[in-house]
PDB file of C-alpha atoms in Angstrom:
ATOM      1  CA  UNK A   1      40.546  -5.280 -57.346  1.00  0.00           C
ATOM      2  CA  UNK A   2      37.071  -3.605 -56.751  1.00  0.00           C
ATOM      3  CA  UNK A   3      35.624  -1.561 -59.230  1.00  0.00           C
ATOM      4  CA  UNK A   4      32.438   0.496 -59.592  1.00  0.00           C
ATOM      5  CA  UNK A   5      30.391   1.162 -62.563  1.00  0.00           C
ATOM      6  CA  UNK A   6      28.033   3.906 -63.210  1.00  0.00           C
ATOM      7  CA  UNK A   7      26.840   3.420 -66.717  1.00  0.00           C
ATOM      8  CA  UNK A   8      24.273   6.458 -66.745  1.00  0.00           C
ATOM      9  CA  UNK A   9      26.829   9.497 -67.479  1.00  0.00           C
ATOM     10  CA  UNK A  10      24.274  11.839 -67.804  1.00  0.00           C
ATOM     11  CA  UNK A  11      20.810  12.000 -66.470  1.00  0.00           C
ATOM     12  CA  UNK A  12      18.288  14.309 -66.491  1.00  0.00           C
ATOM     13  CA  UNK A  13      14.780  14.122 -64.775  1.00  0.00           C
ATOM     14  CA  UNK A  14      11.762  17.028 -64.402  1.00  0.00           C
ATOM     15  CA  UNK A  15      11.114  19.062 -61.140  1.00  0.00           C
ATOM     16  CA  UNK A  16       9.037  17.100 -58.447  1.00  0.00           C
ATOM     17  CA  UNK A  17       9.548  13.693 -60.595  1.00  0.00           C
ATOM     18  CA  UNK A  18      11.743  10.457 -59.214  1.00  0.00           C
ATOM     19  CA  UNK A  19      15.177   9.513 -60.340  1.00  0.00           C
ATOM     20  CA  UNK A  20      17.295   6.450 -60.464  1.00  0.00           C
ATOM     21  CA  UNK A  21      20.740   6.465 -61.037  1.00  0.00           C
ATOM     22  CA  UNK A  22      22.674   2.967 -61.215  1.00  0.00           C
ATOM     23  CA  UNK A  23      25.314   1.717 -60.294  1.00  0.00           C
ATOM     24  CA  UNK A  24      27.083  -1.910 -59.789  1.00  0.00           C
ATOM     25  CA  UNK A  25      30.307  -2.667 -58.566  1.00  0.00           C
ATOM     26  CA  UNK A  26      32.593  -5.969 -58.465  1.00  0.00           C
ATOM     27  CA  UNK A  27      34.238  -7.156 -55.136  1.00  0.00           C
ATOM     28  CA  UNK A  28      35.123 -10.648 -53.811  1.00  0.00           C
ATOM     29  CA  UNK A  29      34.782  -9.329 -50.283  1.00  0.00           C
ATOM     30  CA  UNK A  30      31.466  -9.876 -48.441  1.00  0.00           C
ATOM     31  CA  UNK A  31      31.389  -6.820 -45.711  1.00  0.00           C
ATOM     32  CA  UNK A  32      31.806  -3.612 -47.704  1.00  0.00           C
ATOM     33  CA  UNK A  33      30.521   0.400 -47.504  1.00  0.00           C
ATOM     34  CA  UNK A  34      28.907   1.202 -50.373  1.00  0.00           C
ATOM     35  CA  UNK A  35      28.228   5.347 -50.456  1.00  0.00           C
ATOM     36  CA  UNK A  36      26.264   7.640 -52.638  1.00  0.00           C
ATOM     37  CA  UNK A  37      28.752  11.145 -52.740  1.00  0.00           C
ATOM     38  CA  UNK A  38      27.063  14.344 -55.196  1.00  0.00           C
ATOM     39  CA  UNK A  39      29.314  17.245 -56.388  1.00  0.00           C
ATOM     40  CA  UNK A  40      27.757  20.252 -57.397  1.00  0.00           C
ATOM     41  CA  UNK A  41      29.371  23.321 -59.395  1.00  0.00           C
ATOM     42  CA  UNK A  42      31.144  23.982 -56.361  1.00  0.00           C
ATOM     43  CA  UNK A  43      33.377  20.632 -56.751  1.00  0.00           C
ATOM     44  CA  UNK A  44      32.806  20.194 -52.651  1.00  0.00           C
ATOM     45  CA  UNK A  45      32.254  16.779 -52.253  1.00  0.00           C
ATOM     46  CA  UNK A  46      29.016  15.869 -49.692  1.00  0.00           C
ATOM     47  CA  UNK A  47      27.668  12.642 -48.600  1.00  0.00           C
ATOM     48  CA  UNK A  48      24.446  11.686 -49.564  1.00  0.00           C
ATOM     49  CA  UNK A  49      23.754   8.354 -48.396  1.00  0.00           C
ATOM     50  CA  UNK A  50      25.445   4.926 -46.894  1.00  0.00           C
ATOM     51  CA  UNK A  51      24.663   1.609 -47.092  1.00  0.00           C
ATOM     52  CA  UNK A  52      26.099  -1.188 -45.174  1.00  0.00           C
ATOM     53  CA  UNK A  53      26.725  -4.400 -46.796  1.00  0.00           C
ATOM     54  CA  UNK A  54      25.823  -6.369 -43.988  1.00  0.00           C
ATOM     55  CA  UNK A  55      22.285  -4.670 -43.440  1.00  0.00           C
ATOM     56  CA  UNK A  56      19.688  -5.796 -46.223  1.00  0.00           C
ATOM     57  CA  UNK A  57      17.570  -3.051 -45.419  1.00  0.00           C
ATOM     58  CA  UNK A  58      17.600  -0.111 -47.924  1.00  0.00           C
ATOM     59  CA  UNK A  59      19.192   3.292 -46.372  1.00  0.00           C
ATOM     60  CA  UNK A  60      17.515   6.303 -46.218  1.00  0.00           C
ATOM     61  CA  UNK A  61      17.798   9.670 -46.169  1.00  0.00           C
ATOM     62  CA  UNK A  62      14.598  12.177 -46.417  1.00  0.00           C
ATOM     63  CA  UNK A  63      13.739  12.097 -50.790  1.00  0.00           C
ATOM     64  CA  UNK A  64      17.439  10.068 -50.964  1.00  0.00           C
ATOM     65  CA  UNK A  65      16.850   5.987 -50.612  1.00  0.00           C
ATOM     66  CA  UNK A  66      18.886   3.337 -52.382  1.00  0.00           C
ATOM     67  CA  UNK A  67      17.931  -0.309 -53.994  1.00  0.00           C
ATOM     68  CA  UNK A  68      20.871  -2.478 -52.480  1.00  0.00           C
ATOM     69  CA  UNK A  69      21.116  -5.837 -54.719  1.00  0.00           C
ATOM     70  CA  UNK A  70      24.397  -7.835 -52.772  1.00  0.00           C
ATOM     71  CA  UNK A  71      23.493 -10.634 -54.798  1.00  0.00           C
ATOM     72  CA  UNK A  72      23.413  -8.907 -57.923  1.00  0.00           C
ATOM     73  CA  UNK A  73      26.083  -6.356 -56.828  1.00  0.00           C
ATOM     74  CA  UNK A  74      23.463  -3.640 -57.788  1.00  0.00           C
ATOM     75  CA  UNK A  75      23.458  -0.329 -55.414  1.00  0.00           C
ATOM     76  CA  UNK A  76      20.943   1.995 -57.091  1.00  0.00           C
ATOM     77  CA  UNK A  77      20.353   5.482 -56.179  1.00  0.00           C
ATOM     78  CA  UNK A  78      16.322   6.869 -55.788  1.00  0.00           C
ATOM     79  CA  UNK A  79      15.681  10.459 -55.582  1.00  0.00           C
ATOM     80  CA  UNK A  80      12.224  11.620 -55.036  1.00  0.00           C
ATOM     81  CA  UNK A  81      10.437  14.900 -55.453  1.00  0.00           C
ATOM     82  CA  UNK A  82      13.316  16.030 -57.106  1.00  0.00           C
ATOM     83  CA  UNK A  83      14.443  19.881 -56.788  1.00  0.00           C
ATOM     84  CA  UNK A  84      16.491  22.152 -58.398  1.00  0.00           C
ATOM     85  CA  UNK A  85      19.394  21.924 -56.258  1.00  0.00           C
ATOM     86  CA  UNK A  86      20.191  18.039 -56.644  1.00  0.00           C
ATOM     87  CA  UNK A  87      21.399  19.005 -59.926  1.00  0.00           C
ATOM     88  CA  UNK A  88      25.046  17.754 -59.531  1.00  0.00           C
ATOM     89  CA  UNK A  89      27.539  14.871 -60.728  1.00  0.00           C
ATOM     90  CA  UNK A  90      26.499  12.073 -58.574  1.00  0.00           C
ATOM     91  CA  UNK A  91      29.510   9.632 -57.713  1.00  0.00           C
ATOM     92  CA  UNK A  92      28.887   5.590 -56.319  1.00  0.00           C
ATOM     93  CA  UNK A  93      31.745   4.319 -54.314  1.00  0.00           C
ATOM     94  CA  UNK A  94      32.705   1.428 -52.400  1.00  0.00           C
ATOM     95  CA  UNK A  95      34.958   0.467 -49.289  1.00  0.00           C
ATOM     96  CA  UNK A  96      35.784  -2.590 -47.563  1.00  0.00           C
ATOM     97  CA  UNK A  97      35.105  -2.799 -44.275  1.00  0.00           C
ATOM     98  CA  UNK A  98      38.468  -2.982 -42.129  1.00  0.00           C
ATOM     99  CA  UNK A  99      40.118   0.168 -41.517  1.00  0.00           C
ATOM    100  CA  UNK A 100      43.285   1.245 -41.670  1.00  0.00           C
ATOM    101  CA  UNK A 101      44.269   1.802 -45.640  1.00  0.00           C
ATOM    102  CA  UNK A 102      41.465  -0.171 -46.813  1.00  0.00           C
ATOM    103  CA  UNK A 103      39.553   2.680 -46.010  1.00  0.00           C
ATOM    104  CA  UNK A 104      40.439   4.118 -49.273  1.00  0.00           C
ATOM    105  CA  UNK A 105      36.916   4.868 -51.524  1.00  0.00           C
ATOM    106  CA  UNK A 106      36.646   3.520 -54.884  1.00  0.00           C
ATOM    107  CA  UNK A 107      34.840   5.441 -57.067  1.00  0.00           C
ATOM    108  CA  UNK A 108      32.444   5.104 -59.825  1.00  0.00           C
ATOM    109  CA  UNK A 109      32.850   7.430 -63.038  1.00  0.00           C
ATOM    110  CA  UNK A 110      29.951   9.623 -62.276  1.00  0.00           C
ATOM    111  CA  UNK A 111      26.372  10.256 -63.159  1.00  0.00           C
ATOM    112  CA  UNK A 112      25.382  13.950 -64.296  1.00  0.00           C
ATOM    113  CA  UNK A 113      22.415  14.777 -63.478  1.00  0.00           C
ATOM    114  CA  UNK A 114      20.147  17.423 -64.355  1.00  0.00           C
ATOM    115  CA  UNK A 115      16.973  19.136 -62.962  1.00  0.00           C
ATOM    116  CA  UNK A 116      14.780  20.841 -65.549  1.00  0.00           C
ATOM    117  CA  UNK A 117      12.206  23.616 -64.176  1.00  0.00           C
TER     118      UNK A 117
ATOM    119  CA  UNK B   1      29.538  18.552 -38.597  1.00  0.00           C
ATOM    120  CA  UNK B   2      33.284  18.077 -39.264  1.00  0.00           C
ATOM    121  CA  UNK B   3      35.716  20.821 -41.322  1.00  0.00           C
ATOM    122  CA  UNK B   4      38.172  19.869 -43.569  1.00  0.00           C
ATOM    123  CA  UNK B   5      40.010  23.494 -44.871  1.00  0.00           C
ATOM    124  CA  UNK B   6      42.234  22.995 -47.838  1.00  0.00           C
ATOM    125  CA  UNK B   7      44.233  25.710 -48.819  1.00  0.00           C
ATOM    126  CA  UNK B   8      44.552  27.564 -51.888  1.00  0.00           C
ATOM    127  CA  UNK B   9      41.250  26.582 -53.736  1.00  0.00           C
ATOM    128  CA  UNK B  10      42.672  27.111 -56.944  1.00  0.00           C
ATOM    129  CA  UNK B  11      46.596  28.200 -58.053  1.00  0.00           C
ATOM    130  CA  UNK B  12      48.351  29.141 -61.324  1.00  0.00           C
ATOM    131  CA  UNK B  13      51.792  28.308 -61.406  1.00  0.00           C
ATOM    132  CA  UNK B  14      54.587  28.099 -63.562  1.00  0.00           C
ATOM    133  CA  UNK B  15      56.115  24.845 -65.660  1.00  0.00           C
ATOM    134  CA  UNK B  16      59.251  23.561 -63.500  1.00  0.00           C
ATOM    135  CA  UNK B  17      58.033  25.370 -60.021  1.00  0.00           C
ATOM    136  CA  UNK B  18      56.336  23.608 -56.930  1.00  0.00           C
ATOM    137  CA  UNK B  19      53.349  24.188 -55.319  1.00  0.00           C
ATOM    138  CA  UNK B  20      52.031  23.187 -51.953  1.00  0.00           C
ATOM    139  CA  UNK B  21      48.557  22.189 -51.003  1.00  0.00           C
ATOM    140  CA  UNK B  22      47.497  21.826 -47.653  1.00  0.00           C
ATOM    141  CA  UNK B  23      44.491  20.024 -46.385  1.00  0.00           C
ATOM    142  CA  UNK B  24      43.528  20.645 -42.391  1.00  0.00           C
ATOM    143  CA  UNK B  25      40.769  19.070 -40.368  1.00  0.00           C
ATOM    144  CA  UNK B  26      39.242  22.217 -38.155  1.00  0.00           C
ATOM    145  CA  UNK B  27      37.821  20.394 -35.281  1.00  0.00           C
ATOM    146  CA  UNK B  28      39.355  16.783 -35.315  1.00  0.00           C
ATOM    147  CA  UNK B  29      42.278  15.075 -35.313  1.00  0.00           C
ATOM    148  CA  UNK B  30      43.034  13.218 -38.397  1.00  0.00           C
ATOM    149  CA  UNK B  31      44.623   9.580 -38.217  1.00  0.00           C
ATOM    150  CA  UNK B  32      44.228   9.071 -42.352  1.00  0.00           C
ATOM    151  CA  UNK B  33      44.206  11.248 -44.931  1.00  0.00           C
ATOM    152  CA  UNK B  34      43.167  10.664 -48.418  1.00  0.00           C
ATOM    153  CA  UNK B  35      44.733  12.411 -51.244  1.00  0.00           C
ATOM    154  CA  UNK B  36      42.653  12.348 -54.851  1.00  0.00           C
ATOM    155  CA  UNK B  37      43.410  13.743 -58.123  1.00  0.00           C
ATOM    156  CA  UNK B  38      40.311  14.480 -59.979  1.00  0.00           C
ATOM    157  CA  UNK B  39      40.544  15.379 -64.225  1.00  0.00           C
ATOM    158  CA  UNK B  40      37.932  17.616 -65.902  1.00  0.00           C
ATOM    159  CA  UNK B  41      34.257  16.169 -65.956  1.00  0.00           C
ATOM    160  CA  UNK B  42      35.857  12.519 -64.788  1.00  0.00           C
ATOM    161  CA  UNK B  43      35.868  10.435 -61.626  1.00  0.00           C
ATOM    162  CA  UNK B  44      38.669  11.269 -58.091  1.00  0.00           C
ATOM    163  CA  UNK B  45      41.570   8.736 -58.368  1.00  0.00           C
ATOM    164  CA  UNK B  46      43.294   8.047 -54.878  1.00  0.00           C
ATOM    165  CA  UNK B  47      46.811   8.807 -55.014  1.00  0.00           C
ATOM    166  CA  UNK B  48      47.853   8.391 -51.758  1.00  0.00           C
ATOM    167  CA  UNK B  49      46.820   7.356 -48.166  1.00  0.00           C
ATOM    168  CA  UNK B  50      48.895   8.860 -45.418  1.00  0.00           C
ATOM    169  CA  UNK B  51      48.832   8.186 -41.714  1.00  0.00           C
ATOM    170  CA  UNK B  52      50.107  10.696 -39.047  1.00  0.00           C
ATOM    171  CA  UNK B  53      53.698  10.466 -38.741  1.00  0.00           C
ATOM    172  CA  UNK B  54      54.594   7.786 -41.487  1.00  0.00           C
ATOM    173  CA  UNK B  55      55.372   7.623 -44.750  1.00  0.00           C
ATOM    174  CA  UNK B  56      52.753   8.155 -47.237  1.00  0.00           C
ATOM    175  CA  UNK B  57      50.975   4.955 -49.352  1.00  0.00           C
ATOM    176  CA  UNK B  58      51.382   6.258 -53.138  1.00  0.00           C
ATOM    177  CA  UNK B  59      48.812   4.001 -55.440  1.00  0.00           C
ATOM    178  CA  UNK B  60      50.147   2.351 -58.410  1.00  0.00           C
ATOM    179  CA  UNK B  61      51.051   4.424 -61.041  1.00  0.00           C
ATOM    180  CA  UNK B  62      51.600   7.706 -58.592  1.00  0.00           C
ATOM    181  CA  UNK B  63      55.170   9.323 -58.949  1.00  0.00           C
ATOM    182  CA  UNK B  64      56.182   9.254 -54.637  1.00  0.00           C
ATOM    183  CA  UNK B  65      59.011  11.682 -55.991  1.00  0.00           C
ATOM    184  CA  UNK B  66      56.558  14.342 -57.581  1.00  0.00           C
ATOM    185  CA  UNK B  67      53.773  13.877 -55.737  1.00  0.00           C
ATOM    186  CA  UNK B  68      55.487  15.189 -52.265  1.00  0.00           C
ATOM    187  CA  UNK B  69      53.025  14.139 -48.921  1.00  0.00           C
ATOM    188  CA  UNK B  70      53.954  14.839 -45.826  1.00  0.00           C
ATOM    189  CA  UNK B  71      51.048  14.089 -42.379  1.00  0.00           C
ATOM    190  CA  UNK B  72      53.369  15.664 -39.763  1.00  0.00           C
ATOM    191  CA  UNK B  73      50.664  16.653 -37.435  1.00  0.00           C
ATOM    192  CA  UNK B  74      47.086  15.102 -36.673  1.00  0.00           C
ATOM    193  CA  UNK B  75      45.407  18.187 -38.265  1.00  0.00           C
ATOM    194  CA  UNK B  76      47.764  18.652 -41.503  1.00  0.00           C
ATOM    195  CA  UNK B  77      48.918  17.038 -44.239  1.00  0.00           C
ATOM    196  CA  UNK B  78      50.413  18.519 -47.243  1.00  0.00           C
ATOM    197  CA  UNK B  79      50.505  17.457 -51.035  1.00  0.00           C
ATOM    198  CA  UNK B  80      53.608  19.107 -53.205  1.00  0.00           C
ATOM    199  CA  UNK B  81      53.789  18.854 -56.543  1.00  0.00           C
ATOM    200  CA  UNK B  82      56.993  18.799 -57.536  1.00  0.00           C
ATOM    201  CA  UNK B  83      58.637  20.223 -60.389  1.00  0.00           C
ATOM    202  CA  UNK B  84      54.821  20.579 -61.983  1.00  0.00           C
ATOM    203  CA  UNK B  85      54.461  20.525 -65.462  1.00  0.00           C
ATOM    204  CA  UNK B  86      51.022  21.349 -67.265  1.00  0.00           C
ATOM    205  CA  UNK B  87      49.804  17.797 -67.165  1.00  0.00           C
ATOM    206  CA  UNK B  88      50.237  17.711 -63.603  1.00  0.00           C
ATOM    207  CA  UNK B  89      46.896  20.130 -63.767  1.00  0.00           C
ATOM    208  CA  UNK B  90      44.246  19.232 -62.048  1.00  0.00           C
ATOM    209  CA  UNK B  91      42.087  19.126 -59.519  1.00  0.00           C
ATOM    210  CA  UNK B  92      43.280  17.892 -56.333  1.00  0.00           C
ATOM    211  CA  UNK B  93      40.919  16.834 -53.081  1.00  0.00           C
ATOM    212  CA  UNK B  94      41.943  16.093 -49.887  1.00  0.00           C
ATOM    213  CA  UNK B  95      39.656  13.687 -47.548  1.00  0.00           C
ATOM    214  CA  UNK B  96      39.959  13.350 -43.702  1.00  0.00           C
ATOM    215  CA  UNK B  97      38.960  10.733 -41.833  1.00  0.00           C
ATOM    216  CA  UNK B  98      38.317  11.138 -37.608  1.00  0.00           C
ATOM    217  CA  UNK B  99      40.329   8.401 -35.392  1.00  0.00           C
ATOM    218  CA  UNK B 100      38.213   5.763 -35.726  1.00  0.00           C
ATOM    219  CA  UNK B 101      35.116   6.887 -37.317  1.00  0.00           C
ATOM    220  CA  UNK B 102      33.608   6.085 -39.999  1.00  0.00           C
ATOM    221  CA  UNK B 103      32.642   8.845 -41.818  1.00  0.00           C
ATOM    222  CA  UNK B 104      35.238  10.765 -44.223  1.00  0.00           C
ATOM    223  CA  UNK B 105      35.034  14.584 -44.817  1.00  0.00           C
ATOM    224  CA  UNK B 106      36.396  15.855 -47.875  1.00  0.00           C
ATOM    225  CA  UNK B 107      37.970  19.181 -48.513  1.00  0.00           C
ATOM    226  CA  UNK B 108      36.504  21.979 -50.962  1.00  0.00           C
ATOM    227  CA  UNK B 109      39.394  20.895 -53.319  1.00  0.00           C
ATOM    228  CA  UNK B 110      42.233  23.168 -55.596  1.00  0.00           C
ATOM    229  CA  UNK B 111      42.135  23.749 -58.665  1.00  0.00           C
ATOM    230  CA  UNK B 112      45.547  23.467 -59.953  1.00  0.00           C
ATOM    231  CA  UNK B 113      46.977  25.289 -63.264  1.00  0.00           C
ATOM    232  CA  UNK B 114      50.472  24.885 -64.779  1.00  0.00           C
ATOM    233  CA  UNK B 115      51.389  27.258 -67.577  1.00  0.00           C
TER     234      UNK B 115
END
């Protein structure tokens, strides 16, 4: 069975500064979705970024970019020029790649991370 | 971008009473839906995968007969909680995903409460 570990569960991180929440995850599949997903106060869930396994470049998306590791089964998440509003809980979570019911997510446990003024 | 309405956002019932959730995709049709159950300050646990017009994939663990889901149309599916008992609260999300796309949209979630 997959699993996905975030072992940060809380973060914090100044205004303006960069931020690097972790996360690795365990699969004996080798063409898999890996997904970055934050949930703020408001508990709705939004996409932040996607990575495919089969692509070795690094997604990104505007101050959002990710360190992909499929070797080390390492899918870090960078945020840059950090602002107030990316203070949520910040979830990893994997896929395989076939559809159908394997396109359930697993996720991680959650990074919390705060933005100080 | 894609709308996924779920309906109520939060609900206070009472111990031994049912409640319905619904989860609708505004703009799409929706071949899969995802059903997740989601405890204070902890990660969403899939409890269920249902297609349009078959029976619903409980995950291990996942009481079929409490946990009620029912994907009769491509823009609805339904979660009832059976018989709901205060550990049954929660918060519940629903996820959509388009045909064949690949991206999933979630719904804004209920909050459920059972005195």
């Amino acid at each position: 069975a997959q699993t996905v570990t975030q072992s940060q569960p809380e973060m914090s991180v100044q205004e303006a500064e960069t931020v690097t929440l972790s996360c690795t995850y365990d699969t004996s599949e080798s063409d898999y979705y890996l997904f970055w997903y934050k949930q703020p106060p408001s508990r709705q869930m939004i996409l932040v970024i996607r990575q495919e396994a089969y692509k070795q470049q690094n997604a990104t998306e505007n101050r959002f970019s990710v360190n992909f590791q499929k070797a080390a089964k390492s899918f870090s998440l960078k945020i840059s020029d950090s602002q107030l509003g990316d203070a949520a809980m910040y979830f990893c979570a994997y896929r395989k790649s076939s559809g159908g019911s394997n396109y359930k997510l697993t996720f991680g446990k959650g990074t919390l991370l705060t933005v100080n003024p | 971008g894609a709308v996924v309405s779920q309906h109520p956002s939060w609900v206070i019932c009472k111990s031994g009473t049912s409640v319905k959730i619904e989860c609708r995709s505004l703009d799409f049709q929706a071949t899969t839906m995802f059903w997740y159950r989601q405890f204070p300050k902890q990660s969403l646990m899939l409890m269920a995968t249902s297609n349009e017009g078959s029976k619903a994939t409980y995950e291990q663990g996942v009481e079929k007969d409490k946990f009620l889901i029912n994907h009769a149309s491509l823009t609805l599916s339904t979660l009832t909680v059976t018989s709901a008992h205060p550990e049954d609260s929660s918060f519940y999300i629903c996820s959509a995903r388009e045909g064949q796309r690949e991206k999933l949209f979630f719904g804004s979630g209920t909050q459920l409460s059972v005195l």
